[in-house]
Coordinates of C-alpha atoms and ligand atoms in Angstrom, one line a residue:
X22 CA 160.4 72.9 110.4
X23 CA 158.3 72.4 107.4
X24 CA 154.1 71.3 106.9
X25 CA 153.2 69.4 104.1
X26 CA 149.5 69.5 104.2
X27 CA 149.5 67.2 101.6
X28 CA 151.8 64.3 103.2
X29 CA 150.7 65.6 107.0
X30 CA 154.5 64.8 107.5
X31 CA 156.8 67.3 110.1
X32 CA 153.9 66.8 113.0
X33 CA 155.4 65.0 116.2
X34 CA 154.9 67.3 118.7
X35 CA 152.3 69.8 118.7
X36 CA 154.2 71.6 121.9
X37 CA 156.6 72.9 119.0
X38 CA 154.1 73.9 116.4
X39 CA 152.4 76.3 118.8
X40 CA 155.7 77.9 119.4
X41 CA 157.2 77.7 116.0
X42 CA 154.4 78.8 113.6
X43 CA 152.5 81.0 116.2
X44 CA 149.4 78.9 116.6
X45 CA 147.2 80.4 119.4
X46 CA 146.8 77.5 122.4
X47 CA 143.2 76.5 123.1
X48 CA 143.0 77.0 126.7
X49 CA 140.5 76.5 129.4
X50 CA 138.9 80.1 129.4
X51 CA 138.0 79.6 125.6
X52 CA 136.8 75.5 126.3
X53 CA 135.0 77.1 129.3
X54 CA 133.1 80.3 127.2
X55 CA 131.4 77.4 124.4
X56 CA 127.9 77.1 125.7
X57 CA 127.9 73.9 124.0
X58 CA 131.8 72.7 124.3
X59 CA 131.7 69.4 122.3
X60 CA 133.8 66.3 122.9
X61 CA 137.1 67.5 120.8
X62 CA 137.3 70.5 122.8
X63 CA 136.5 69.2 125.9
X64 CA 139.2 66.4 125.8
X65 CA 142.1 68.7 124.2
X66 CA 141.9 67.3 120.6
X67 CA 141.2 71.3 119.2
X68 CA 144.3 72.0 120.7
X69 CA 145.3 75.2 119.3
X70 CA 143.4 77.8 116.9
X71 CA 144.2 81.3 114.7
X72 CA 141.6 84.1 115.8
X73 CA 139.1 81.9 117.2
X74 CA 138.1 84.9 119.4
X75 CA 136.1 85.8 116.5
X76 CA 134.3 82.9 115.9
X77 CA 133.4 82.3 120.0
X78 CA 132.4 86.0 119.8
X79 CA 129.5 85.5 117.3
X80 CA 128.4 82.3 118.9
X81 CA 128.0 84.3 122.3
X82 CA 126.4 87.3 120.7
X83 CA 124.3 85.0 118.3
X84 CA 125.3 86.5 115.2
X85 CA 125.8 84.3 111.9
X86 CA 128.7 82.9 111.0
X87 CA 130.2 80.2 108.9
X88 CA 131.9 76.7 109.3
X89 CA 133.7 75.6 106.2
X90 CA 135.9 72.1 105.7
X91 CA 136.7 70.3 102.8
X92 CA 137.4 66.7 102.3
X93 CA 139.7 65.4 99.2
X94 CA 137.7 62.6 97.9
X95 CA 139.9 60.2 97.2
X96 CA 138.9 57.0 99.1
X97 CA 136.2 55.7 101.4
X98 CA 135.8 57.6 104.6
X99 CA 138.1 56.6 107.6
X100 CA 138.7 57.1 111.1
X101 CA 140.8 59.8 110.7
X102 CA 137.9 61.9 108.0
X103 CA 135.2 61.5 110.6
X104 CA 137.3 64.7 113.5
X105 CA 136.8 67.3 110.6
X106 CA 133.2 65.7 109.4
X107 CA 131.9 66.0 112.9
X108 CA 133.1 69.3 113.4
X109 CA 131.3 71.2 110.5
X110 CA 127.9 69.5 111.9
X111 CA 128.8 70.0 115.7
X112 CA 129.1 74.1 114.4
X113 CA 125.8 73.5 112.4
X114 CA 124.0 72.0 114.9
X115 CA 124.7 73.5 118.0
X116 CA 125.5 76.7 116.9
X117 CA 123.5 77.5 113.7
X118 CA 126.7 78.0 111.6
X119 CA 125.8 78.1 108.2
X120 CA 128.1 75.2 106.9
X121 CA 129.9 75.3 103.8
X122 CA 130.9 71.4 102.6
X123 CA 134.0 71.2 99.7
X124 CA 134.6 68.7 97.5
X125 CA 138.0 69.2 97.0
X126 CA 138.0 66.8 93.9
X127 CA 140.5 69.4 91.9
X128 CA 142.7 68.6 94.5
X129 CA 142.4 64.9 94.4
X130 CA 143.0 65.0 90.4
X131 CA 146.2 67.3 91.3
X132 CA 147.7 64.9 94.3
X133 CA 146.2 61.6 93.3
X134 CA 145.5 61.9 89.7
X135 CA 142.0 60.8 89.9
X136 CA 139.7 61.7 87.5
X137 CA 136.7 63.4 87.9
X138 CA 134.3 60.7 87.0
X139 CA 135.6 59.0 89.4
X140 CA 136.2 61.1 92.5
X141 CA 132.5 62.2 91.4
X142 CA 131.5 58.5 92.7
X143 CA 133.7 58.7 95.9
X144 CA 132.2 62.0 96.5
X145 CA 129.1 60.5 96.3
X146 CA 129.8 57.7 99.5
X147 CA 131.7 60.6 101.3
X148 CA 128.9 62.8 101.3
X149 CA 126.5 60.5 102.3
X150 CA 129.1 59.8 105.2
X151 CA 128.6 63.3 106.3
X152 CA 124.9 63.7 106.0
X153 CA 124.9 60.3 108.1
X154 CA 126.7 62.4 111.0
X155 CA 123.8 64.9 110.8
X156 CA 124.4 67.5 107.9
X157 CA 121.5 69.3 107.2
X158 CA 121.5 70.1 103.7
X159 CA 119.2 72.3 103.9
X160 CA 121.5 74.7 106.1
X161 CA 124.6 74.1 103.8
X162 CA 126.1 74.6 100.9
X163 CA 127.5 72.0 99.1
X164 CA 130.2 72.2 96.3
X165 CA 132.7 70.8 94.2
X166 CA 135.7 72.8 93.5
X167 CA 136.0 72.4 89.7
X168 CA 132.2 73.8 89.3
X169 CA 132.7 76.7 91.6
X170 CA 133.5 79.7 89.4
X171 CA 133.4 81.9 92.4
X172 CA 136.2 79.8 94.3
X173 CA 138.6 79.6 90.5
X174 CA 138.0 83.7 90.9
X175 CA 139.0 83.8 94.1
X176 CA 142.1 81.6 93.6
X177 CA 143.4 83.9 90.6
X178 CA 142.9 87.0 92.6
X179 CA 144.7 85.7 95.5
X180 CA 147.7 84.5 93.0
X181 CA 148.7 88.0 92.2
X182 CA 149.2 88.6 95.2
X183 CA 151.2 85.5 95.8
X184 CA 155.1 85.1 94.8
X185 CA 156.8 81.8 93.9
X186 CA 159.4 82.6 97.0
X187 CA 156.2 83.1 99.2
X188 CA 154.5 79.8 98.2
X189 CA 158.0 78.1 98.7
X190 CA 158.4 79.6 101.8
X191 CA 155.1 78.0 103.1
X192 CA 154.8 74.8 101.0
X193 CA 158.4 74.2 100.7
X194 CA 159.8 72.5 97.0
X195 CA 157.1 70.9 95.4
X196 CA 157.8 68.8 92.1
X197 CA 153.9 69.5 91.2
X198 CA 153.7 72.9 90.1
X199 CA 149.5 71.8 90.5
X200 CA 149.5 71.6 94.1
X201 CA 150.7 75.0 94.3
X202 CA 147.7 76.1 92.1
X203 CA 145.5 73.7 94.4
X204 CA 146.8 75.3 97.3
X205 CA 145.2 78.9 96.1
X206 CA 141.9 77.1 95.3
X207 CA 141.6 76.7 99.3
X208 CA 142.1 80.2 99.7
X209 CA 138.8 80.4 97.4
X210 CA 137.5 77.9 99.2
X211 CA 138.6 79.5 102.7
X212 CA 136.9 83.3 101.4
X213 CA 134.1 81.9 100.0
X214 CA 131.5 82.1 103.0
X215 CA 132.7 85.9 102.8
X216 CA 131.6 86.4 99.1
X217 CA 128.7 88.9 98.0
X218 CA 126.3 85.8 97.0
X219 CA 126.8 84.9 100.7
X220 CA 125.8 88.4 102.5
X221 CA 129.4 88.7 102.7
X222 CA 131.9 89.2 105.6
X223 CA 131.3 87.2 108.6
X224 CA 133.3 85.1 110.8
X225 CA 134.0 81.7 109.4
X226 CA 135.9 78.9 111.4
X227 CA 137.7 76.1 109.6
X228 CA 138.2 73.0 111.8
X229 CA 141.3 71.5 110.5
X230 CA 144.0 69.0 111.3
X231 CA 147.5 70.7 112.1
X232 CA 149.4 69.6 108.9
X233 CA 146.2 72.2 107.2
X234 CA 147.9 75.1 108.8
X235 CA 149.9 76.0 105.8
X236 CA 146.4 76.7 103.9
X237 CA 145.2 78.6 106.6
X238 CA 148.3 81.0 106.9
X239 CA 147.9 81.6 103.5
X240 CA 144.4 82.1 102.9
X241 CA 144.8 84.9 106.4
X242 CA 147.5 86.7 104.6
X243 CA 145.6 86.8 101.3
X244 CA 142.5 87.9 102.7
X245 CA 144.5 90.6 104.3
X246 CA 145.8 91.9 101.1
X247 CA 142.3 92.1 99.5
X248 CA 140.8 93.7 102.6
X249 CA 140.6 97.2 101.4
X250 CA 138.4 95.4 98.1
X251 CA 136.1 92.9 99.9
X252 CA 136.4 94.1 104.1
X253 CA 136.7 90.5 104.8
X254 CA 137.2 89.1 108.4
X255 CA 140.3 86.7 108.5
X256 CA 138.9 83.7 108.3
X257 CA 139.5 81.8 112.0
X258 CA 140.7 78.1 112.1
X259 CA 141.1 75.6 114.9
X260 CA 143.5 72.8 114.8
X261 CA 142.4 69.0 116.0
X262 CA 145.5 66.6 116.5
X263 CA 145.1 63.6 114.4
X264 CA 144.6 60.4 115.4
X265 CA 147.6 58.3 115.2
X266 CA 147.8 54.8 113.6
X267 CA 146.4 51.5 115.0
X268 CA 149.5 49.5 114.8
X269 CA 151.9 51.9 116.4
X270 CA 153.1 53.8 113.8
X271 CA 152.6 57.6 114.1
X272 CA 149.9 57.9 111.2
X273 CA 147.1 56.5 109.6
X274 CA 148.3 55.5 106.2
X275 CA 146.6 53.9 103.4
X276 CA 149.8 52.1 102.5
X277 CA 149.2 50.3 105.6
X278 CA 146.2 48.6 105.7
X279 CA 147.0 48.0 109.7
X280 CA 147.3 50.9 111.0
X281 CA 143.6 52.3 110.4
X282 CA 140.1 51.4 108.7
X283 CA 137.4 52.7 106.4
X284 CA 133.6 53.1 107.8
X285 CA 132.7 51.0 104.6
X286 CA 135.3 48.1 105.5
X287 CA 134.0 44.7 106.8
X288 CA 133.4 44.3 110.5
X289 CA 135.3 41.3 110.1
X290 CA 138.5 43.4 108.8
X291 CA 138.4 45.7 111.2
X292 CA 138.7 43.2 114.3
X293 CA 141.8 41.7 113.7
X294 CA 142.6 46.1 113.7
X295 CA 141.8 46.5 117.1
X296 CA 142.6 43.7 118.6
X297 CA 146.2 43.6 117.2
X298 CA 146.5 47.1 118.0
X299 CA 149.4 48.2 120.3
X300 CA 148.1 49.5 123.7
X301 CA 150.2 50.7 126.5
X302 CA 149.8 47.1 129.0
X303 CA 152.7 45.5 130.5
X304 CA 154.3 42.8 129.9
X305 CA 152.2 40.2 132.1
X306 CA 149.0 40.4 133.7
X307 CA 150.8 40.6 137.2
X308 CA 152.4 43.6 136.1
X309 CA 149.4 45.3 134.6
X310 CA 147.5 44.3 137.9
X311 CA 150.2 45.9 139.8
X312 CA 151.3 48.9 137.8
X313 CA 148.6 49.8 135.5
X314 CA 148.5 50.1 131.8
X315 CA 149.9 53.1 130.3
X316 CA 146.7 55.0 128.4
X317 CA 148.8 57.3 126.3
X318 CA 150.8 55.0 124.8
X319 CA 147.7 52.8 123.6
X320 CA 146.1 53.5 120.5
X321 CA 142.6 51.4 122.0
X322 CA 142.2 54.1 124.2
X323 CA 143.2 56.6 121.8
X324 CA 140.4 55.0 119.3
X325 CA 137.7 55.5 122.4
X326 CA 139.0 58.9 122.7
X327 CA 138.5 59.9 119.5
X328 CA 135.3 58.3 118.6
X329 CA 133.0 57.5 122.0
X330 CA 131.3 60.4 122.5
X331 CA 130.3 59.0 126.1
X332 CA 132.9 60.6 129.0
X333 CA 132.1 58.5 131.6
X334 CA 132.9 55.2 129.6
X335 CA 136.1 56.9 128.5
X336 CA 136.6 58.2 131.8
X337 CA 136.6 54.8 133.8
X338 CA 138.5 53.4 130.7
X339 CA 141.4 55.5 131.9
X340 CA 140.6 55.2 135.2
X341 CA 140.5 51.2 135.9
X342 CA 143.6 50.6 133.2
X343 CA 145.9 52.9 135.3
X344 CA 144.8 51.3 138.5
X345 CA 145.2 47.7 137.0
X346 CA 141.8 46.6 137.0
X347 CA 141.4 46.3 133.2
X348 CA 143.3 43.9 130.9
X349 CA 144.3 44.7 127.6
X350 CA 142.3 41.8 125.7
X351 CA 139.2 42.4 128.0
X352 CA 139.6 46.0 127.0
X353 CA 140.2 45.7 123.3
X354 CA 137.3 43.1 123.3
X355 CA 134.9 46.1 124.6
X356 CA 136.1 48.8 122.7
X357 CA 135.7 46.7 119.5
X358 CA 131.9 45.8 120.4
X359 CA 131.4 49.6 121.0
X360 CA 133.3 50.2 117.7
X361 CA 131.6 47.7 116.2
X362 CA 127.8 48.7 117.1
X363 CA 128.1 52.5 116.1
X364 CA 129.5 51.4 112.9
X365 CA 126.7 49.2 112.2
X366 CA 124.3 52.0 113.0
X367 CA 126.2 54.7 110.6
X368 CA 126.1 52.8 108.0
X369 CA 122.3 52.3 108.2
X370 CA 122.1 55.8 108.4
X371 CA 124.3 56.2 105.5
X372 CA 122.6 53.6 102.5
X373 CA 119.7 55.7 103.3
X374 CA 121.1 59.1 102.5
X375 CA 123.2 57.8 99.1
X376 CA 120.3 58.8 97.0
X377 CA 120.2 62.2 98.6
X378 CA 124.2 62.8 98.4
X379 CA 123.7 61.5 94.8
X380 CA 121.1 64.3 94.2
X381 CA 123.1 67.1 95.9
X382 CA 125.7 66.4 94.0
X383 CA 124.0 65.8 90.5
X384 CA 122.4 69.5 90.9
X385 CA 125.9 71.3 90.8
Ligands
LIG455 FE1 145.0 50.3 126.5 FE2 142.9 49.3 127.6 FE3 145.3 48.1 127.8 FE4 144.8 50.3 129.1 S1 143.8 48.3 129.4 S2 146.6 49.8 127.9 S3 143.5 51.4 127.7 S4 144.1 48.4 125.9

C-alpha cells in the first residue's frame, strides 16, 4: 500500500492505514485531555496522529507551540480546503498556537503547472478564505514557498540526507522528478516554526488529511537526522479523514463538477449538489418510515458532519433519520438552507478581508 499525497489515491479504509504505516489512533483519553476539544475531534474526523502527545502536552502546560498547514493554491476554496483551514485557526484561537500559513504555490507550478502570477491571484481569494474563518494575522506568519529562502535552505539540507530509493520508497515512481523536490520544500515548510528566526524548537502540529502522511514521515525522519545540528522536536501531525464526494463517488474531484463545490460558486449551483446527492434512504417512504435511513452511507449527513458546527442539530439529524422520522428530500431541503445561509455569511466576511489578504501577500 502506497500514498500519493498528491492524487490522495490508496485511502479507503483508514482501519488499515493505522495498522500499515503506524499512525497513532486518536482515542478518547487524548479527545478527553483538550480543554477545548473542537468539533473534528470530538466527532472522530482527527482520527489518528504522529506524537501528538507533544503538542497536548504544551497546550496543558501553556507553553508555545506552533500550528503549520499549507494549502496548494490552485483553485477556489472548497469543501474539502475548509477541515485543514479551520484547524490552524481552532489551534490559534483556542490555544494561542502561533500559526504558520504556506502558500504552497511552488508546489502548484510543479503538480499543476500554474504560474506564479497566477497562483499569486488564487492565493489571494484563498487567503482571504482563511482570514474569513478567523486567522489573525497578527498572530501568524504568512508565506509563499518560492520567497521563503529559509524553507529552499531547509529543503537542500534535508536532500543530503535523502536517497532516490528513500524518496521512492515513500512517494512511490513519480514521472515528475519536481514533485520529489516539492516534496523536500514541505520538510522546510514542516521545520520551519523550529528555525532560529522563530525562537527555535518547539512543538509544532500539522493538521493534515491522511493522503499528507507521506510528507509527514519524511519531514520526522529528516528532522531526526539534523537533530544533533538544530535539537528540533519532531514535528507532531494529526490526520482528519476527508470528506467524500457529493454524488457517491469516494472523492471530491474537480473533474467532477458533482461530486463537490467551491465557497465562491453560485448558490444556485450548488443546490442541484445537494439535493441530487446520494444519501443512505430507502427505497420508499414506507420503508424509510419503517426502517430508517442509513446515516453513513449519505453524503447530506456527511456534509452536516463536516461543516455544522452545532451537535445537537447534527445529533437529532442522525437521530430522527435512523428512527424514520425524517425523509430524505425534507432533509436535504434543510441541510441545503443551513448550507446555504453560512455560506452567504462567509462570503461577506471574505470581500471584506480581500484587500487585507492582498496586502499580506504584496509585503512578501
Ligand atoms: Fe441522509 Fe437525511 Fe436521508 Fe438520513 S434522512 S439518509 S441523513 S438525507
Amino acid at each position: 500500500m502506497l500514498l500519493d499525497p498528491w492524487s490522495a489515491s490508496g485511502i479507503d479504509d483508514y482501519e488499515k492505514l493505522i495498522k500499515e504505516f503506524g499512525i497513532e489512533p486518536v482515542n478518547s483519553d487524548i479527545v478527553n485531555s483538550l480543554p477545548k476539544p473542537g468539533k473534528y475531534f470530538r466527532r472522530g474526523i482527527i482520527f489518528g496522529h504522529r506524537g501528538f502527545d507533544v503538542v497536548l502536552a504544551a497546550i496543558l502546560n501553556g507553553e508555545p507551540f506552533a500550528v503549520l498547514s499549507g494549502i496548494k493554491p490552485s483553485g477556489a476554496f472548497h469543501l474539502g480546503s475548509l477541515t485543514t483551514a479551520e484547524q490552524i485557526v481552532y489551534y490559534q484561537k483556542e490555544y494561542g498556537a502561533t500559526a504558520f500559513y504556506c502558500i504552497a504555490d511552488v508546489e502548484a507550478f510543479c503538480d499543476n503547472r500554474i504560474p506564479y502570477e497566477k497562483s499569486f491571484k488564487i492565493a489571494i481569494d484563498n487567503l482571504a478564505d482563511v482570514l474569513a474563518l478567523g486567522l489573525d494575522p497578527d498572530k501568524a506568519y504568512i508565506y509563499r514557498q518560492s520567497e521563503e529562502k529559509r524553507v529552499m535552505d531547509l529543503a537542500f539540507e534535508a536532500g543530503a540526507h535523502v536517497t532516490t530509493a528513500m524518496m521512492k520508497a515513500i512517494y512511490g515512481e513519480q514521472t515528475v522528478f519536481g514533485l520529489y523536490m516539492t516534496a523536500l520544500l514541505q520538510v522546510g515548510d514542516i521545520l520551519l516554526p523550529e528555525h532560529e528566526d522563530f525562537n527555535g524548537p518547539k512543538p509544532v502540529v500539522v493538521p493534515v488529511g491522511a493522503d499528507q502522511d507521506p510528507h509527514i514521515r519524511l519531514t520526522r525522519d529528516i528532522a531526526k537526522r539534523l537533530r544533533s545540528r538544530y535539537k528540533f522536536i519532531l514535528p507532531s501531525a494529526t490526520f482528519h479523514r476527508l470528506i467524500r464526494g457529493l454524488d457517491g463517488s469516494e472523492k471530491m474531484s474537480k473533474r467532477n463538477p458533482m461530486s463537490y463545490f467551491e465557497l465562491n460558486e453560485d448558490i444556485e449551483s450548488i443546490k442541484p449538489k445537494i439535493m441530487n446527492a446520494l444519501t443512505g434512504g430507502r427505497p420508499t417512504v414506507r420503508e424509510q418510515r419503517e426502517l430508517g435511513g442509513e446515516p453513513y452511507k449519505c453524503r447530506i449527513y456527511e456534509l452536516a458532519f463536516f461543516r455544522i458546527d452545532d451537535d445537537s442539530f447534527v445529533e437529532d439529524i442522525y437521530r430522527k433519520c435512523t428512527n424514520g422520522e425524517l425523509i430524505c428530500g425534507d432533509c436535504k431541503a434543510m441541510i441545503f438552507e443551513k448550507i446555504a445561509a453560512w455560506l452567504k455569511e462567509h462570503n461577506l466576511r471574505k470581500r471584506k478581508m480581500l484587500d487585507l489578504a492582498y496586502k499580506l501577500l504584496e509585503e512578501k
